[in-house]
CSV table of N, CA and C in Angstrom, one decimal:
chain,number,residue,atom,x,y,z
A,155,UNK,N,-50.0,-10.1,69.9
A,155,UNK,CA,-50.2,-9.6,68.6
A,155,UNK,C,-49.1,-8.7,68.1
A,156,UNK,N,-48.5,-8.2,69.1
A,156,UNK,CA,-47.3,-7.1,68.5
A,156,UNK,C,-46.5,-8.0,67.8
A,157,UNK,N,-46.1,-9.1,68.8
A,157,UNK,CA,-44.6,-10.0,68.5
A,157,UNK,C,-45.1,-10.2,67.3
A,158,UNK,N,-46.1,-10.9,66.8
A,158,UNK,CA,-46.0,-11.7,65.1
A,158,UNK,C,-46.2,-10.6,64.2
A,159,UNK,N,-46.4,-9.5,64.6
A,159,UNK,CA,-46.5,-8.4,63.1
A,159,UNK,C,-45.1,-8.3,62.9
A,160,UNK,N,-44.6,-8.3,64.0
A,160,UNK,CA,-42.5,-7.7,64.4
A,160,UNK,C,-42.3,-9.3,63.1
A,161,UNK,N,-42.2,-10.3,64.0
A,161,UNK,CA,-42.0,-11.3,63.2
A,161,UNK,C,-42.2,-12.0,61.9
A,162,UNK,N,-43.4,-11.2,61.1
A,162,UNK,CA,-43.8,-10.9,60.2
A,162,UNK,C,-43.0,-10.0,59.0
A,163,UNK,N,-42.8,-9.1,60.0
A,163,UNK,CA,-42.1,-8.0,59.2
A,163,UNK,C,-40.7,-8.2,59.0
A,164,UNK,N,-40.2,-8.9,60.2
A,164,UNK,CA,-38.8,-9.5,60.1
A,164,UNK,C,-38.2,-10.4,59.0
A,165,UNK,N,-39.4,-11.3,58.9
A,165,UNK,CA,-39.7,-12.7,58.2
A,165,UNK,C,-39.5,-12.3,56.3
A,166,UNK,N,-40.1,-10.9,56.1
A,166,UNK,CA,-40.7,-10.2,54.6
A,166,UNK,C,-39.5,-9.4,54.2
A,167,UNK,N,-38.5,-9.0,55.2
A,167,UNK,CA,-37.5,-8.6,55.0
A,167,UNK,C,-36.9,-8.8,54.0
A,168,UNK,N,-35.8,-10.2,54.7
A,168,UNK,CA,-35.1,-10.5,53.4
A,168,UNK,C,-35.2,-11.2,52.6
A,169,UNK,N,-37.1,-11.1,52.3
A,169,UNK,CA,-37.2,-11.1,51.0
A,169,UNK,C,-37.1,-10.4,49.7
A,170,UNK,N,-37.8,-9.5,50.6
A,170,UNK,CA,-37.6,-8.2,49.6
A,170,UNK,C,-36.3,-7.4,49.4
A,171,UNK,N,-35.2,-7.6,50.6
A,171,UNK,CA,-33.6,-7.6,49.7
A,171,UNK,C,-33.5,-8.0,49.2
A,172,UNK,N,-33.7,-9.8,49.0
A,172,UNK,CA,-33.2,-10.6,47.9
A,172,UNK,C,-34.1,-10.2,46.9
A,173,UNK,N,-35.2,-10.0,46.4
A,173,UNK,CA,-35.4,-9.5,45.7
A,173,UNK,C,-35.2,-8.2,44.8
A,174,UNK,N,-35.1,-7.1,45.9
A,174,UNK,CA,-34.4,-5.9,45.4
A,174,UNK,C,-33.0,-6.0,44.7
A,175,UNK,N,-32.3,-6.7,45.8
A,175,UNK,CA,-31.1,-7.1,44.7
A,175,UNK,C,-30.7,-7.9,43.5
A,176,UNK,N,-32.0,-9.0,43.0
A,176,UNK,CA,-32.0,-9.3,42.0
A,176,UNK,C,-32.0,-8.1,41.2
A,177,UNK,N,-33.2,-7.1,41.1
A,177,UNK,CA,-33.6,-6.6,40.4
A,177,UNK,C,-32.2,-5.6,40.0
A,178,UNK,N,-31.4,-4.7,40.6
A,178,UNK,CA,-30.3,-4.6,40.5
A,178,UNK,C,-28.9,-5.4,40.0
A,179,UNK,N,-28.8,-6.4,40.6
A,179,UNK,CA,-28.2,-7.1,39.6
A,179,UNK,C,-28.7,-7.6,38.2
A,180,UNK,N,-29.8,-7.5,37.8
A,180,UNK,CA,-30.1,-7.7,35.9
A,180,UNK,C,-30.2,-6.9,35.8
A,181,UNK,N,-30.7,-5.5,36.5
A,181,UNK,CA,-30.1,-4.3,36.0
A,181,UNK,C,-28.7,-3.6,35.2
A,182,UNK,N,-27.8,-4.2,36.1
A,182,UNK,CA,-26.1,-4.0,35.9
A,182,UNK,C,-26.4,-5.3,34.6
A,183,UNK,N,-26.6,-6.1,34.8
A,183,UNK,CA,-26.4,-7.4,33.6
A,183,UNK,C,-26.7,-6.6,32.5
A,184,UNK,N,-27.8,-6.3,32.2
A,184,UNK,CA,-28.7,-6.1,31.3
A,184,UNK,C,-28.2,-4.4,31.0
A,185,UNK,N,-27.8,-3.4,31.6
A,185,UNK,CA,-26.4,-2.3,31.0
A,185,UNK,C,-25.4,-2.6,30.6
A,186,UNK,N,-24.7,-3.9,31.2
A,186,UNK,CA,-23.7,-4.0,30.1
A,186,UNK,C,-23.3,-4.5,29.3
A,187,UNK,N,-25.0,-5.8,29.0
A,187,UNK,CA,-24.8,-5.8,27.6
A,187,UNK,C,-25.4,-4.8,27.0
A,188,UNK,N,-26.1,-3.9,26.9
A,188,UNK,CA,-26.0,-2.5,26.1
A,188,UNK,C,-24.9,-1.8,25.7
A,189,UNK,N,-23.8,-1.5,26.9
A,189,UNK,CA,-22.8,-1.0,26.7
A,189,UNK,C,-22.1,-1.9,25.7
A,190,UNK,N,-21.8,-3.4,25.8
A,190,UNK,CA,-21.3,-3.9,24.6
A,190,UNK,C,-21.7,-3.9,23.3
A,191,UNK,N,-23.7,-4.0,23.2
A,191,UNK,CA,-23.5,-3.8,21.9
A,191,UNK,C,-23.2,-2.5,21.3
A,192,UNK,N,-23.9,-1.3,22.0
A,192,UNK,CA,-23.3,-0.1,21.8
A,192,UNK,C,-21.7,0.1,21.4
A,193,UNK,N,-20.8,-0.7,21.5
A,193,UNK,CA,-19.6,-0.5,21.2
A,193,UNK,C,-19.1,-1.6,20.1
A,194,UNK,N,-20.0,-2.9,19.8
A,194,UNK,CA,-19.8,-3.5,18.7
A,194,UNK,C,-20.3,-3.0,17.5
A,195,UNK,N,-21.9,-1.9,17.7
A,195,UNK,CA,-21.9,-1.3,16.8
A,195,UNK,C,-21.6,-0.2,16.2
A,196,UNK,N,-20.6,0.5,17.3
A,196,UNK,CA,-20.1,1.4,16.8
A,196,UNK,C,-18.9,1.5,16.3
A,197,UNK,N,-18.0,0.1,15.9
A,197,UNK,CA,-16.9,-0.3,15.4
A,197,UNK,C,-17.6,-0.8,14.6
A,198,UNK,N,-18.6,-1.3,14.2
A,198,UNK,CA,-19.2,-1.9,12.9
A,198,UNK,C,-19.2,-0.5,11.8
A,199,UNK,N,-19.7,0.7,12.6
A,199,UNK,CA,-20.3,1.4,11.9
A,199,UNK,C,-19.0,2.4,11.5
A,200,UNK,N,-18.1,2.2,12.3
A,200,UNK,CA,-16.4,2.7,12.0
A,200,UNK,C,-16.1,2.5,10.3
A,201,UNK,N,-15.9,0.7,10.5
A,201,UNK,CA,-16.0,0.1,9.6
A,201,UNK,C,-16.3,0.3,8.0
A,202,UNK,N,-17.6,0.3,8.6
A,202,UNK,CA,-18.2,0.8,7.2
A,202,UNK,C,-18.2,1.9,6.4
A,203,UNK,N,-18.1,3.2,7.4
A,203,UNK,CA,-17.9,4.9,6.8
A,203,UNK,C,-16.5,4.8,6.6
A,204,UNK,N,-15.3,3.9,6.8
A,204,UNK,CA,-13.9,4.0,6.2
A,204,UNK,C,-14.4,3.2,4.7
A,205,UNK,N,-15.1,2.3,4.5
A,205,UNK,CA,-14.7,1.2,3.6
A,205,UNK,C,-15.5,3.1,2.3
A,206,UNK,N,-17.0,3.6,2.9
A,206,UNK,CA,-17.2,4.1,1.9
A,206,UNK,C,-16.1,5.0,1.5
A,207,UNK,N,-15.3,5.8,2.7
A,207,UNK,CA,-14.8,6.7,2.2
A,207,UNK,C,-14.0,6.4,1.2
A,208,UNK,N,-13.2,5.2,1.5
A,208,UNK,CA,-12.2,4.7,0.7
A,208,UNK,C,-12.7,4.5,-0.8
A,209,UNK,N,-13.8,4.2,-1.5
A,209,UNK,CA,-14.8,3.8,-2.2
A,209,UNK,C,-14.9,5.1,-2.9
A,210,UNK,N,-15.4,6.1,-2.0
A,210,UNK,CA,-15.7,7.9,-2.9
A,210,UNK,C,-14.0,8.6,-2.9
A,211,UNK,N,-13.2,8.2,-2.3
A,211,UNK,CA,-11.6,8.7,-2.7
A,211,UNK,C,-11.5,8.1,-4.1
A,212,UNK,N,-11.7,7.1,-4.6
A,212,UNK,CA,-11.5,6.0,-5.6
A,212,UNK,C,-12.4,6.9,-6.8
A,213,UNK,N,-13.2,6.8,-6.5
A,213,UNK,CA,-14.0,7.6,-7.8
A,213,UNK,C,-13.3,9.0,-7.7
A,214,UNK,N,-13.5,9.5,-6.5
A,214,UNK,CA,-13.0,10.8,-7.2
A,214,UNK,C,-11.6,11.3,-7.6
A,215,UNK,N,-10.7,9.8,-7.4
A,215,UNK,CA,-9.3,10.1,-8.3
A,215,UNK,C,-9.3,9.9,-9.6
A,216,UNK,N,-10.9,9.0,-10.4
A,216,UNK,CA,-10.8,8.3,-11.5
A,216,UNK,C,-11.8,9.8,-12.0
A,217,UNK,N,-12.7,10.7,-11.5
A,217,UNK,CA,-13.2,11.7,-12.1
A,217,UNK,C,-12.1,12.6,-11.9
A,218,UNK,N,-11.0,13.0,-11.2
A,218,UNK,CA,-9.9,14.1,-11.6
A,218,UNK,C,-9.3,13.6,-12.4
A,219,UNK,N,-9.3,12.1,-12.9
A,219,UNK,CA,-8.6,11.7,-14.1
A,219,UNK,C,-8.8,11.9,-15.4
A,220,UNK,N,-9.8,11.7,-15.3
A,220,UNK,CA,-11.0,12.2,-16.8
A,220,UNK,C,-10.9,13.2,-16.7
A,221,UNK,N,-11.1,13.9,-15.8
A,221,UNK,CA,-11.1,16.2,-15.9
A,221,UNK,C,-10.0,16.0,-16.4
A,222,UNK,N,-8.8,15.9,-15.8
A,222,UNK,CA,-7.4,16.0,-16.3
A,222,UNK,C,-6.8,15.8,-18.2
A,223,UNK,N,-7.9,14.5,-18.4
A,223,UNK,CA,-7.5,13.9,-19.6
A,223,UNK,C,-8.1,15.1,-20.6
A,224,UNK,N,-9.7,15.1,-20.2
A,224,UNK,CA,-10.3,16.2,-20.8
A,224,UNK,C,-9.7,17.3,-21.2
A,225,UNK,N,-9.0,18.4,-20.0
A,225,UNK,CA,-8.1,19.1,-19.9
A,225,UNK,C,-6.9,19.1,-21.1
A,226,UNK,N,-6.1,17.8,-21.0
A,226,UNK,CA,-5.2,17.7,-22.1
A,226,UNK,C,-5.7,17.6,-23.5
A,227,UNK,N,-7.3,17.3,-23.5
A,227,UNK,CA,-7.2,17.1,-25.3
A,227,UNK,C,-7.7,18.6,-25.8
A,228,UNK,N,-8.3,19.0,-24.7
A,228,UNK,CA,-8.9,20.7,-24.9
A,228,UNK,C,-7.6,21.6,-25.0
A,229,UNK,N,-6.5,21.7,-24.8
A,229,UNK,CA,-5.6,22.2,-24.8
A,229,UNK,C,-4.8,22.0,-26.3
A,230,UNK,N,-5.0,20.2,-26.8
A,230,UNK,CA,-4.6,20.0,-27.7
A,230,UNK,C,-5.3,20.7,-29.4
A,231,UNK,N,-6.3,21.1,-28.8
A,231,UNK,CA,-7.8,21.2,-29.8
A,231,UNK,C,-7.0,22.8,-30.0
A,232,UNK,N,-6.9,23.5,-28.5
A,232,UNK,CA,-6.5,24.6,-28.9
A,232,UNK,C,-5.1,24.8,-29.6
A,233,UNK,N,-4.3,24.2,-29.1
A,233,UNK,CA,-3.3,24.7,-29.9
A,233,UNK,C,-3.3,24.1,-31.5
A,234,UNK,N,-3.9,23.0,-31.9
A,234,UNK,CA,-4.1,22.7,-33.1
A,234,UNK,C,-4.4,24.2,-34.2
A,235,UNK,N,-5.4,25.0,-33.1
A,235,UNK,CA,-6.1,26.0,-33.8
A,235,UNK,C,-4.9,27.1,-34.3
């Protein structure tokens, strides 16, 4: 009775490494596609906070334009006076 529990247990072994090491290996699979999308989305999102910034520099050179313009006819108004 001893020998087949031994044998038994021998036998369940490497199953359960090969299984444990699946589970580890799509562990690592399955981190680094995270780490990939994690880093596709964070160049997406690069991306997009340059396109806005570029977008609110643009307006706000065309509103210092208008203050500016403003500026010159208020000056003109005054010295008219």
């Amino acid at each position: 009775m001893g020998n087949s529990t031994k044998s038994k247990k021998a036998a369940t072994e490497p199953s359960i490494s090969n299984f444990l090491s699946g589970v580890v290996g799509n562990t690592k699979d399955l981190v680094d596609n995270l780490i990939e999308n994690v880093e596709s989305a964070e160049k997406s999102a690069r991306k997009g906070v340059s396109k806005i910034a570029k977008q609110d520099i643009k307006n706000l050179r065309k509103q210092t334009e208008n203050l500016n313009d403003q500026v010159k006819k208020l000056s003109k108004v005054t010295k008219a006076k």
